[in-house]
Short mmCIF file of C-alpha atoms in Angstrom, two decimals:
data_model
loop_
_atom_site.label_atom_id
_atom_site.label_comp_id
_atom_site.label_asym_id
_atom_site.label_seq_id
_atom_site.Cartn_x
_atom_site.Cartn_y
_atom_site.Cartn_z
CA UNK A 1 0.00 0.00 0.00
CA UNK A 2 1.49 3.36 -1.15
CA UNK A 3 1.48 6.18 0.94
CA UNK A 4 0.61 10.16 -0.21
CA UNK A 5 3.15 12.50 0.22
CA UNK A 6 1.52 15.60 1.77
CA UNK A 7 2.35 18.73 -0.91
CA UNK A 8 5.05 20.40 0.95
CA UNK A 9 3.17 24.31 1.26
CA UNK A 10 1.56 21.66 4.51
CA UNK A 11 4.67 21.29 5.93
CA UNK A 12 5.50 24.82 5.48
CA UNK A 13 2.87 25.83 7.50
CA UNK A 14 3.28 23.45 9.87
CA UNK A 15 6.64 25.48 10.07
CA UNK A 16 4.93 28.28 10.42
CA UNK A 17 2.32 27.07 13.20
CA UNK A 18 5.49 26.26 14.96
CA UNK A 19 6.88 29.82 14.84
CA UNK A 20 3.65 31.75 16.02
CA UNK A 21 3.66 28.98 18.74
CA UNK A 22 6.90 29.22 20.43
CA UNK A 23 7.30 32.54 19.42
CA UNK A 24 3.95 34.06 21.27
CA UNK A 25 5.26 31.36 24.11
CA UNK A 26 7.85 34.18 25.52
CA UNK A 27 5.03 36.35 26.32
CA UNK A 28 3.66 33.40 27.65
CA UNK A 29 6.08 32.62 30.02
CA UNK A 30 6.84 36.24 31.03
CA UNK A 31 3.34 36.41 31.88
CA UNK A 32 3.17 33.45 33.97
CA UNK A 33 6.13 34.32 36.05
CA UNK A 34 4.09 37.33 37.98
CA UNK A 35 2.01 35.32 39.45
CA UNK A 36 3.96 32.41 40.53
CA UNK A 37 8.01 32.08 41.65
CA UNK A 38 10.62 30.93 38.57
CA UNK A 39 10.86 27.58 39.75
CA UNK A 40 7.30 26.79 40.59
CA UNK A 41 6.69 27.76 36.81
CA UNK A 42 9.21 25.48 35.25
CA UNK A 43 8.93 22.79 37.54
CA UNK A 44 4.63 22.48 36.82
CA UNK A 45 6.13 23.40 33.14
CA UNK A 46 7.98 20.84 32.65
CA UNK A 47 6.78 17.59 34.27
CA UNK A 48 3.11 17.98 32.63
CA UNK A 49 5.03 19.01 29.28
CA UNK A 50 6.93 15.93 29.74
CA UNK A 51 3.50 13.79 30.44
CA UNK A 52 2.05 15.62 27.09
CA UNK A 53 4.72 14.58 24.98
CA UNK A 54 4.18 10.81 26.45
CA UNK A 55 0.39 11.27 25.71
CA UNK A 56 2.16 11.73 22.09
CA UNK A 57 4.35 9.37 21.72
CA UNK A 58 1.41 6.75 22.32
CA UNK A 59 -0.77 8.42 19.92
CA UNK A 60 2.62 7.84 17.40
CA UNK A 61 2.38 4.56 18.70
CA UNK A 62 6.29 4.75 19.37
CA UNK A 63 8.22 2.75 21.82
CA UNK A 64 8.17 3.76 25.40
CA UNK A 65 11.29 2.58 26.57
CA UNK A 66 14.55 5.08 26.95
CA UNK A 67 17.69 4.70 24.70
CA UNK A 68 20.73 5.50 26.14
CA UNK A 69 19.99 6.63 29.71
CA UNK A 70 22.76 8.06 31.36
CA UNK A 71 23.43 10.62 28.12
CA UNK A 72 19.88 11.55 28.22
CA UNK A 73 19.59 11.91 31.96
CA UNK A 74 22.16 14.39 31.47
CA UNK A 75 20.56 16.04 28.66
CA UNK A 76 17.50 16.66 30.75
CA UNK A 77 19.49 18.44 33.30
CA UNK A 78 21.39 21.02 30.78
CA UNK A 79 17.98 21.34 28.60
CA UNK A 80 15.17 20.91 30.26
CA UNK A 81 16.53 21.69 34.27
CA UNK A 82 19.27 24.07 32.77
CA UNK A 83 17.43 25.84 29.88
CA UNK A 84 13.67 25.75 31.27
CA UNK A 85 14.56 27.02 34.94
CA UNK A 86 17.35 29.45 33.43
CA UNK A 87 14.73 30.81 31.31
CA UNK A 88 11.94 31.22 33.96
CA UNK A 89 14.06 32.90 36.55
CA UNK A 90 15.60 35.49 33.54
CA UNK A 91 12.03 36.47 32.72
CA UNK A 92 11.51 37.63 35.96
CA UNK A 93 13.23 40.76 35.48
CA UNK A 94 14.12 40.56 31.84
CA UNK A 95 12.32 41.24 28.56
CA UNK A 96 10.40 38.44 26.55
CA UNK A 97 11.91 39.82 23.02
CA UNK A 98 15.41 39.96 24.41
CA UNK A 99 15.36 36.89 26.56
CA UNK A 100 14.22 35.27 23.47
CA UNK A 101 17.18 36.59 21.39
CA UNK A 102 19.65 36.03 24.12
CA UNK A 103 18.67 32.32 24.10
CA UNK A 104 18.39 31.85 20.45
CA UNK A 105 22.32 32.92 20.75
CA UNK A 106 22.30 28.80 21.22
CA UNK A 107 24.05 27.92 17.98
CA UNK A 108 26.35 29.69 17.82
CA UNK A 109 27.61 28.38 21.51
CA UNK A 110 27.47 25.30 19.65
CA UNK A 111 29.57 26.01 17.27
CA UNK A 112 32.12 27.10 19.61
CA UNK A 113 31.75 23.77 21.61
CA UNK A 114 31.63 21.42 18.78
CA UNK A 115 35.06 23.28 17.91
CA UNK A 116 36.52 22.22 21.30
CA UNK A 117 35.69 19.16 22.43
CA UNK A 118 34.31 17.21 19.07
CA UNK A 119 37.20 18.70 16.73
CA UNK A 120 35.00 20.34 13.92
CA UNK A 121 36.51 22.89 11.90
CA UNK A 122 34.71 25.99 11.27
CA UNK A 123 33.87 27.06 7.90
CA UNK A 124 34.19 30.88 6.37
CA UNK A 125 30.22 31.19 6.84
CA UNK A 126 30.51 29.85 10.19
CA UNK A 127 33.33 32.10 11.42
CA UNK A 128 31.44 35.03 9.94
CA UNK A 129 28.36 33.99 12.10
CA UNK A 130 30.10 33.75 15.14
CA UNK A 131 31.56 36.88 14.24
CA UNK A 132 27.98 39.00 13.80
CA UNK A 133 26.83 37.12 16.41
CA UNK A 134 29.31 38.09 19.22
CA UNK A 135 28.26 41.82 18.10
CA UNK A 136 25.23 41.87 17.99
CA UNK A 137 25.06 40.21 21.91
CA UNK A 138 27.37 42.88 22.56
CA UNK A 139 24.83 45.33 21.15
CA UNK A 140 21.71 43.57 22.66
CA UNK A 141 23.59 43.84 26.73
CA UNK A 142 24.24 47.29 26.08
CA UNK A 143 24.06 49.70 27.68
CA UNK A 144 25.48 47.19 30.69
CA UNK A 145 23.71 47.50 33.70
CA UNK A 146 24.61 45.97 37.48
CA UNK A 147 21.10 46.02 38.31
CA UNK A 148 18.18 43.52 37.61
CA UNK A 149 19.06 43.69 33.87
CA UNK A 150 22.35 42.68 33.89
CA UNK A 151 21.35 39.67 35.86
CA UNK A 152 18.26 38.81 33.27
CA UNK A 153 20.42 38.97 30.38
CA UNK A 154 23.41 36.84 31.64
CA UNK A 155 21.04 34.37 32.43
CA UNK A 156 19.78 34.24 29.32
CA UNK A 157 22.57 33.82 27.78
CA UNK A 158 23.43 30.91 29.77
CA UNK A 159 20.36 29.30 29.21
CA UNK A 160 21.68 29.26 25.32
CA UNK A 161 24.89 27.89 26.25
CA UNK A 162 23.36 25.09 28.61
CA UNK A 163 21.00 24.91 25.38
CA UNK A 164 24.35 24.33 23.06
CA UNK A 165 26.00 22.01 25.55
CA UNK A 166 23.08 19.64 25.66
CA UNK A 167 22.74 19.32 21.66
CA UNK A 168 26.65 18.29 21.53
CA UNK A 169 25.65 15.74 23.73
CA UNK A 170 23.01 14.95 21.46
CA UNK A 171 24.95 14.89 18.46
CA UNK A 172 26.98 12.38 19.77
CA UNK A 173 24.48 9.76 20.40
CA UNK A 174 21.60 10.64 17.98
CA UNK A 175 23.20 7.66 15.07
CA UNK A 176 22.53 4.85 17.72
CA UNK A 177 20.34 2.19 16.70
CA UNK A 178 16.87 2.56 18.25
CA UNK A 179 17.51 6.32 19.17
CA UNK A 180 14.43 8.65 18.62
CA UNK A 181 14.27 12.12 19.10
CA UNK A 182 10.74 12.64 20.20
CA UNK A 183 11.72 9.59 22.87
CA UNK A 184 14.65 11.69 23.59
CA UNK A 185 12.84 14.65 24.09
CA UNK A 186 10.04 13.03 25.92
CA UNK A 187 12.79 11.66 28.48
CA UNK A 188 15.12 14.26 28.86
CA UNK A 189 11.83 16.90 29.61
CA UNK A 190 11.27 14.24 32.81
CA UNK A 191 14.57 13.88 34.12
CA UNK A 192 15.07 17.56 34.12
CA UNK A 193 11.99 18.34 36.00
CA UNK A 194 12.81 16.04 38.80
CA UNK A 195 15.66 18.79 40.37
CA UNK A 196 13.22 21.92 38.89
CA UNK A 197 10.85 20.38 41.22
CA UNK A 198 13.29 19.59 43.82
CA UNK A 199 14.88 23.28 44.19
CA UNK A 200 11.40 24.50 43.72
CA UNK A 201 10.39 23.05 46.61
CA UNK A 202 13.78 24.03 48.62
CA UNK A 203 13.67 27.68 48.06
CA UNK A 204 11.09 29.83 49.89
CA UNK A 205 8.91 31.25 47.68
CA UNK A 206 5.70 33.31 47.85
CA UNK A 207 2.54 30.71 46.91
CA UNK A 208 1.60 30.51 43.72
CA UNK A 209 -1.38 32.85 42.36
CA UNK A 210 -3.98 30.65 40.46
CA UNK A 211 -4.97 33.60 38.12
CA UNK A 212 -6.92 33.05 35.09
CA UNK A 213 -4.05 34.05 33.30
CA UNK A 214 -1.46 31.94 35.18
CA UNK A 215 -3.60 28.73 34.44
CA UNK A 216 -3.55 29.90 30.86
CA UNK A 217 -0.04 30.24 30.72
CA UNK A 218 0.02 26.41 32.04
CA UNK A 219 -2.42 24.78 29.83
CA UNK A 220 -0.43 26.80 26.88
CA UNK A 221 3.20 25.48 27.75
CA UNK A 222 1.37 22.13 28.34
CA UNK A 223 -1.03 21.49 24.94
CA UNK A 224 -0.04 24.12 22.03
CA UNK A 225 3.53 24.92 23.40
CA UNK A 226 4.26 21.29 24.39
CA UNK A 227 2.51 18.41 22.47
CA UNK A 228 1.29 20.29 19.27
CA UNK A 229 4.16 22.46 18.93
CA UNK A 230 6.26 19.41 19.21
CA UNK A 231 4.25 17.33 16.58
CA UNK A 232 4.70 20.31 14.03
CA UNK A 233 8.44 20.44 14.54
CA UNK A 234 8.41 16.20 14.03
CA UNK A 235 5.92 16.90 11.13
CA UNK A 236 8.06 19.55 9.08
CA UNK A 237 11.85 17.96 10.16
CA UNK A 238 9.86 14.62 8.15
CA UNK A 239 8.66 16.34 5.36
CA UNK A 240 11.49 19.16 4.64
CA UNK A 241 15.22 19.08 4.08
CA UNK A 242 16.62 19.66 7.91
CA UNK A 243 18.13 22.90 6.85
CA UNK A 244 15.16 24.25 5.43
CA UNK A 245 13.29 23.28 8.79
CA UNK A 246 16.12 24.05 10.60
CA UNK A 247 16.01 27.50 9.08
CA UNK A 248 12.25 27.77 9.68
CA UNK A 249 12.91 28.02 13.80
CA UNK A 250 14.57 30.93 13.32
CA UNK A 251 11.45 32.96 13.12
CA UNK A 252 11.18 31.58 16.48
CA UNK A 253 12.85 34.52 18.15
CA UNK A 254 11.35 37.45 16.13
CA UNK A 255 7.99 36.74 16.69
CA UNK A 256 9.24 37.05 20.30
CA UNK A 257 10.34 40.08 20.01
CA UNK A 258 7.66 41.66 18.18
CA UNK A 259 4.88 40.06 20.43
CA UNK A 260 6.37 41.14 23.28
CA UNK A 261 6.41 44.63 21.14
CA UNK A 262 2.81 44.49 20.78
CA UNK A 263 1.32 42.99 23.54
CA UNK A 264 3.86 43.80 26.77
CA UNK A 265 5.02 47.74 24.87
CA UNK A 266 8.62 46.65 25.21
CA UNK A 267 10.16 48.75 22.60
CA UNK A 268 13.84 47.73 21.94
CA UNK A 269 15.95 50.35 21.63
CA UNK A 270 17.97 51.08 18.23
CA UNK A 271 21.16 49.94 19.58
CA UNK A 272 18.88 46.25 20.76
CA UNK A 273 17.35 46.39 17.37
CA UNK A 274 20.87 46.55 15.67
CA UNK A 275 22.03 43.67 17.46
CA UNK A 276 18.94 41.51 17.26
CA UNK A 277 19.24 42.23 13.35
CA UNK A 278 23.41 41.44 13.77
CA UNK A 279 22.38 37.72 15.40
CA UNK A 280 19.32 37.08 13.30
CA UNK A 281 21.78 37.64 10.32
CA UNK A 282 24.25 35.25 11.76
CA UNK A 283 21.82 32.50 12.69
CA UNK A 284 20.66 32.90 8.66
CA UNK A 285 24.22 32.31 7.91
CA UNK A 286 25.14 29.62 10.13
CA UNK A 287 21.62 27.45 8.81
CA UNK A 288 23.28 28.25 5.50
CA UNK A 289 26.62 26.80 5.87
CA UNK A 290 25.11 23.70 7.69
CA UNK A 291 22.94 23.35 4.50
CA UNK A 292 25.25 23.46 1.97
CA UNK A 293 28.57 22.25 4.40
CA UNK A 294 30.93 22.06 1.16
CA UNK A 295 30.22 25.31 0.06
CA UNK A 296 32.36 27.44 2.18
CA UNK A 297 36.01 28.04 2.42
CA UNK A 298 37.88 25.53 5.10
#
């Protein structure tokens, strides 16, 4: 029996789904963290996102069992317990468009990393993204603060870096027989929220407020920002080239930036604007040189 190949304008707009969905998400989450502590957030965030995505892999009808345990425990806690509470706690006091461009910063970490410790040369394109990059985060700190800002913004950026440090791991493991990603993902997500949960309930923190808005914020990272969001991304990496979807994330951060423009009035200045053009440039560049690897100079 033959399947149909779905046109691929479907996938495209799965891709685009995707973007409005974890793009809006910032907003989401910056929302979410005035009425309950960082912690709390990512902890409830992150174990029913984690349940979602096993609701999911069911549905797939995909196997339950975990491939390569002690790499993905690991994972969990730089992605899910690194990234996740990183992110919460930088929201706090930090922007949703910037946080979101600070974290995006992630590949270009990678890049860095994968340069150390797995020995990959950088290409021309790639040292020119790394390059545009490192401005344009320069750019988006300034002007540097020692107040709440400072602290927002550094977190950010290490939520990228744990971000980067987990997909290395990743990389190295992802050709095993029997891997998955969506497995991955599902596993990783629940082994990270074990110590969100467990700090969460070691540092004092005001109760949570079970707002309208705050339960909104809950069932959003849970359904459309967990499962469905997920299933896109699964969708469009099956149906497109992985550049192309690759490439397709990268709207990702500016519909951060401008929902958090419309919807929260944080106006970036020209100097952020600059910068978050400098990085979006680079990330176009990097997803361009990953595309076509032989095509720049070594």
């Amino acid at each position: 029996m033959t399947s149909k190949r779905t046109p691929p304008q479907v996938a495209i707009l799965a891709l685009i789904g995707l973007a409005m969905i974890w793009g809006y998400n910032w907003v989401v989450m910056k929302i979410a963290v005035r009425d309950a502590a960082p912690f709390d957030f990512a902890a409830i965030r992150a174990f029913f996102g984690s349940l979602s995505l096993f609701l999911l892999m069911v549905w797939l009808r995909k196997p339950l069992k975990p491939v390569a345990i002690a790499e993905t425990v690991v994972c969990g806690v730089l992605q899910t317990t690194g990234v996740v509470g990183l992110i919460a706690w930088a929201l706090v006091s930090g922007g949703a468009g910037k946080t979101a461009v600070l974290n995006y910063t992630m590949p270009f970490w990678a890049l860095i990393l994968a340069w150390i410790f797995l020995k990959e040369r950088l290409r021309g394109l790639q040292w020119l993204s790394v390059g545009l990059s490192l401005v344009g985060l320069v750019l988006v700190l300034l002007p540097l603060s020692l107040t709440g800002g400072l602290l927002s913004e550094a977190l950010a950026v290490s939520a990228g870096i744990s971000w980067a440090m987990s997909a290395i791991i990743l990389k190295k493991i992802n050709h095993r027989p029997a891997f998955d990603v969506l497995s991955f993902t599902t596993w990783q997500m629940l082994f990270g929220s074990i110590p969100l949960i467990l700090v969460a309930i070691a540092i004092p923190a005001p109760p949570i407020h079970w707002t309208p808005s705050f339960i909104a914020a809950l069932l959003y990272n849970i359904l459309p920002g967990g499962a469905i969001a997920w299933l896109l991304w699964f969708y469009a990496l099956n149906e497109l080239p992985t550049g192309v979807a690759s490439l397709g994330t990268l709207a990702i951060p500016v519909v951060g930036v401008f929902a958090a423009w419309i919807q929260l009035s944080e106006v970036p200045s020209l100097t952020e604007w600059l910068g978050i053009a400098l990085i979006l440039i680079a990330l176009i560049l990097n997803s361009m040189a990953a595309k076509n690897p032989h095509s720049a100079t070594h």
